Amino acid sequence: MNPDHHQYVHGHSDRESERLRYQASKLAELLHQDTRYPPGSRVLEAACGVGAQTVILARNSPGAEFVSVDISPEALVTAKDRVFREGILNVAFRHADMYDLPFGPETFDHVFVCFLLEHLPDPLLALNNLKGILRIKGTLTVIEGDHGSALFYPDSPDAHRVIDGLVQLQRQAGGNALIGRELWHLMTDAGFADVTVSPRQVYADCSRPDSIEGVKHIFIAMVKGVREEAISRGLVDKETWDKGIGALYRTTEQGGTFCYTFFKAVGYRER
Amino acid sequence: MNPDHHQYVHGHSDRESERLRYQASKLAELLHQDTRYPPGSRVLEAACGVGAQTVILARNSPGAEFVSVDISPEALVTAKDRVFREGILNVAFRHADMYDLPFGPETFDHVFVCFLLEHLPDPLLALNNLKGILRIKGTLTVIEGDHGSALFYPDSPDAHRVIDGLVQLQRQAGGNALIGRELWHLMTDAGFADVTVSPRQVYADCSRPDSIEGVKHIFIAMVKGVREEAISRGLVDKETWDKGIGALYRTTEQGGTFCYTFFKAVGYRER
């Protein structure tokens, strides 16, 4: 989740940690249901962040052995604590940099990556490095969002400006918030074989209160989290920001709708 | 498919008719698989256009009796001919205007609408009229696209300008090419009960040649079809148009991806 805690655009507050946990639990079925690793397999989770996905991954594949790494020592402490409290025993944690992985060639049977590439200046290099530590015929699974997929009613130019502010902020930090649509070419360019991408779309209207809560507590909360930085960097002015956030909340009220698409890709190491 | 053949933004060429048939057959599974009407039920298809959906609808529910209407006499001739050639016997055709339907109250058990509301200046009035001819507890099914859902790689401002040109052209003709996201509030506002909306997303990359062909022959062909009108009305200049179309084709080549979302809504007449 977190390639470099100085660069992580959403910050490391308790609120952000809680948002990530809520996001993982709400989206667990949609994003994780088809990821199951066989007993005895060694799986690298890169990067685990505060462990929001780790708990779900490890529970879904209780016989697999996970090594979860992150570049942020603080995030690892939180992740370890969470996994310990949940009584999960099949996860080991380790400090690691995606650009300098502390593992030998073909160490892992599978690699899992979620919400990582969007924060990396060179996602292709990271994928190449991950390929190196994966055994031949091992799988790489990648899940990323794409903020350009946000579609809502009522539509609002201010809401788009606010989302675009987050996209620009992430770009200035070296990341790419529109990376979901790129997973196919990134994995193929990195030399993975039989790459299969499946979009996973979230849809919310008033008849689905759980999904509406998800929009508020995952997407809008994420956007709100960068308010000070987006305004102080002049990406969006204060008035537009507040109008845009108001317009996003309006989509969660009577008659409103909100869509967002995550992309999940799976590929094999061929040789 | 066609509320008013003078206003139908995509025109009535043989090429457009062929595009509509291709679209219907390629998207049949995605859009129609969960629509089945019981034997003996009377179903109104409003508006059938050239019969692209009619063939699929009638085949999927061979025991139901369909009445397919359209405002365009020319389209009805094409639709009748197609259904006759396919050997389908459970469809009757009739000329009708959505704003002045030639049916008494509660005539139909179910009503089916596909790619119609996007062309109507007053979709809410049309839905109200359709509710009137539906029996209590009868269902209304609506399928519409949303051009704002087009998401692609490589991204291109010119491609967005071209798509936006089509959206504006459709708006000038009184329609709304971004109506998919509005189905929930439109059906609810029209008084339908238990409205359920499900987005249906198409995704294409090079590993899915069928989907790539769909993007070319459905979406890009539709956009290309309005070239002369969009340019002559000054919505997009010629150079931008050609660059934008080129950029759309680029998304169907190596490394490219393309997503589009249709929305399907079902509701009941409560009283």
Coordinates of N, CA and C in Angstrom, one line a residue, chain A residues 15-94:
Chain A
R15 N -6.9 8.3 11.0 CA -8.1 8.4 10.2 C -7.9 7.6 8.9
E16 N -6.7 7.9 8.3 CA -6.4 7.2 7.0 C -6.2 5.7 7.2
S17 N -5.6 5.3 8.3 CA -5.5 3.9 8.6 C -6.9 3.2 8.8
E18 N -7.8 3.9 9.5 CA -9.1 3.4 9.6 C -9.9 3.4 8.3
R19 N -9.6 4.4 7.4 CA -10.2 4.4 6.1 C -9.8 3.2 5.3
L20 N -8.5 2.9 5.4 CA -7.9 1.7 4.6 C -8.5 0.4 5.1
R21 N -8.7 0.3 6.4 CA -9.3 -0.9 7.0 C -10.7 -1.1 6.5
Y22 N -11.5 0.0 6.6 CA -12.9 0.0 6.2 C -13.0 -0.4 4.7
Q23 N -12.1 0.3 3.9 CA -12.1 0.0 2.4 C -11.8 -1.5 2.2
A24 N -10.8 -2.0 2.8 CA -10.5 -3.4 2.6 C -11.6 -4.4 3.0
S25 N -12.3 -4.1 4.1 CA -13.4 -5.0 4.5 C -14.6 -4.9 3.6
K26 N -14.9 -3.7 3.2 CA -16.1 -3.5 2.3 C -15.8 -4.0 0.9
L27 N -14.6 -4.0 0.4 CA -14.3 -4.4 -0.9 C -13.7 -5.8 -1.0
A28 N -13.7 -6.5 0.2 CA -13.1 -7.8 0.2 C -13.6 -8.8 -0.8
E29 N -15.0 -8.8 -0.8 CA -15.6 -9.8 -1.7 C -15.3 -9.4 -3.2
L30 N -15.5 -8.2 -3.5 CA -15.4 -7.7 -4.9 C -13.9 -7.9 -5.4
L31 N -12.9 -7.6 -4.6 CA -11.6 -7.6 -5.0 C -10.8 -8.9 -4.8
H32 N -11.2 -9.6 -3.7 CA -10.4 -10.8 -3.2 C -11.0 -12.1 -3.4
Q33 N -12.3 -12.2 -3.8 CA -13.0 -13.5 -3.8 C -12.3 -14.5 -4.6
D34 N -11.7 -14.1 -5.7 CA -11.1 -15.1 -6.6 C -9.6 -15.2 -6.5
T35 N -9.1 -14.8 -5.3 CA -7.7 -15.0 -5.0 C -7.5 -16.0 -3.9
R36 N -7.1 -17.2 -4.2 CA -6.9 -18.3 -3.2 C -5.6 -19.0 -3.5
Y37 N -4.7 -19.0 -2.5 CA -3.4 -19.7 -2.7 C -3.4 -21.1 -2.1
P38 N -2.8 -22.1 -2.8 CA -2.8 -23.4 -2.2 C -2.0 -23.6 -0.9
P39 N -2.4 -24.5 -0.1 CA -1.6 -24.8 1.1 C -0.1 -25.1 0.8
G40 N 0.7 -24.5 1.6 CA 2.2 -24.7 1.4 C 2.8 -23.7 0.5
S41 N 2.0 -22.9 -0.3 CA 2.7 -22.0 -1.2 C 3.2 -20.8 -0.5
R42 N 4.3 -20.3 -1.0 CA 4.9 -19.1 -0.4 C 4.5 -17.9 -1.2
V43 N 3.8 -16.9 -0.5 CA 3.3 -15.7 -1.2 C 3.9 -14.4 -0.6
L44 N 4.3 -13.6 -1.5 CA 4.8 -12.2 -1.1 C 3.7 -11.2 -1.3
E45 N 3.3 -10.5 -0.2 CA 2.4 -9.4 -0.4 C 3.3 -8.1 -0.4
A46 N 3.3 -7.4 -1.5 CA 4.1 -6.2 -1.7 C 3.2 -5.1 -2.2
A47 N 3.0 -4.0 -1.5 CA 3.4 -3.7 -0.2 C 2.2 -3.7 0.8
C48 N 2.4 -4.1 2.0 CA 1.2 -4.4 2.8 C 0.7 -3.2 3.5
G49 N 1.5 -2.1 3.6 CA 1.0 -0.9 4.3 C 0.6 -1.2 5.7
V50 N -0.6 -0.7 6.2 CA -1.0 -1.0 7.6 C -1.7 -2.3 7.7
G51 N -1.6 -3.2 6.7 CA -2.1 -4.6 6.8 C -3.6 -4.7 6.5
A52 N -4.2 -3.7 5.9 CA -5.6 -3.7 5.6 C -6.0 -4.9 4.7
Q53 N -5.2 -5.2 3.7 CA -5.5 -6.4 2.8 C -4.9 -7.6 3.4
T54 N -3.8 -7.5 4.2 CA -3.1 -8.7 4.7 C -4.1 -9.6 5.4
V55 N -4.9 -9.1 6.3 CA -5.8 -9.9 7.1 C -6.8 -10.7 6.2
I56 N -7.3 -10.1 5.1 CA -8.2 -10.8 4.2 C -7.5 -11.8 3.4
L57 N -6.3 -11.5 2.9 CA -5.5 -12.4 2.1 C -5.2 -13.7 2.9
A58 N -4.7 -13.5 4.1 CA -4.2 -14.6 4.9 C -5.4 -15.4 5.4
R59 N -6.5 -14.8 5.6 CA -7.7 -15.6 6.0 C -8.2 -16.4 4.9
N60 N -8.2 -15.9 3.7 CA -8.7 -16.6 2.5 C -7.8 -17.7 2.1
S61 N -6.6 -17.7 2.4 CA -5.6 -18.8 2.1 C -4.9 -19.3 3.3
P62 N -5.6 -19.9 4.3 CA -5.0 -20.2 5.6 C -3.9 -21.2 5.5
G63 N -3.7 -21.9 4.4 CA -2.6 -22.9 4.4 C -1.4 -22.3 3.7
A64 N -1.5 -21.1 3.1 CA -0.4 -20.5 2.4 C 0.5 -19.7 3.5
E65 N 1.8 -19.5 3.1 CA 2.7 -18.8 4.0 C 3.0 -17.4 3.4
F66 N 2.5 -16.4 4.0 CA 2.7 -15.0 3.5 C 3.9 -14.3 4.1
V67 N 4.6 -13.6 3.2 CA 5.6 -12.6 3.7 C 5.1 -11.3 3.2
S68 N 4.8 -10.4 4.1 CA 4.2 -9.1 3.8 C 5.3 -8.1 4.1
V69 N 5.6 -7.3 3.0 CA 6.7 -6.3 3.1 C 6.1 -4.9 2.9
D70 N 6.8 -3.9 3.4 CA 6.5 -2.5 3.2 C 7.8 -1.7 3.4
I71 N 7.8 -0.5 2.8 CA 9.0 0.4 3.0 C 8.9 1.2 4.2
S72 N 7.6 1.3 4.8 CA 7.4 2.2 6.0 C 7.5 1.3 7.2
P73 N 8.5 1.5 8.1 CA 8.6 0.8 9.3 C 7.4 1.1 10.2
E74 N 6.8 2.3 10.2 CA 5.7 2.6 11.0 C 4.5 1.8 10.6
A75 N 4.2 1.7 9.3 CA 3.1 1.0 8.7 C 3.2 -0.5 9.1
L76 N 4.5 -1.0 9.1 CA 4.7 -2.4 9.4 C 4.3 -2.7 10.9
V77 N 4.6 -1.8 11.8 CA 4.3 -2.0 13.2 C 2.7 -2.1 13.3
T78 N 2.0 -1.2 12.6 CA 0.6 -1.3 12.7 C 0.0 -2.6 12.1
A79 N 0.6 -3.0 11.0 CA 0.2 -4.2 10.3 C 0.4 -5.4 11.2
K80 N 1.6 -5.5 11.8 CA 1.9 -6.6 12.7 C 0.9 -6.7 13.8
D81 N 0.7 -5.6 14.4 CA -0.2 -5.5 15.5 C -1.6 -6.0 15.1
R82 N -2.1 -5.5 14.0 CA -3.4 -5.9 13.5 C -3.5 -7.4 13.3
V83 N -2.6 -8.0 12.6 CA -2.5 -9.4 12.3 C -2.5 -10.2 13.6
F84 N -1.7 -9.7 14.5 CA -1.6 -10.4 15.8 C -2.9 -10.4 16.6
R85 N -3.5 -9.3 16.6 CA -4.8 -9.1 17.3 C -5.9 -10.0 16.6
E86 N -5.8 -10.2 15.3 CA -6.8 -11.0 14.6 C -6.5 -12.5 14.8
G87 N -5.4 -12.9 15.4 CA -5.1 -14.3 15.7 C -4.6 -15.0 14.4
I88 N -4.0 -14.2 13.4 CA -3.6 -14.8 12.2 C -2.1 -15.2 12.3
L89 N -1.8 -16.4 12.0 CA -0.4 -16.9 12.2 C 0.4 -17.2 11.0
N90 N -0.2 -17.1 9.8 CA 0.6 -17.4 8.6 C 1.1 -16.2 7.8
V91 N 1.5 -15.2 8.6 CA 2.1 -14.0 8.0 C 3.4 -13.6 8.7
A92 N 4.5 -13.5 7.9 CA 5.7 -12.9 8.5 C 5.9 -11.5 7.8
F93 N 6.4 -10.6 8.6 CA 6.6 -9.2 8.1 C 8.1 -8.9 7.9
R94 N 8.3 -8.1 6.9 CA 9.7 -7.7 6.6 C 9.8 -6.3 6.0

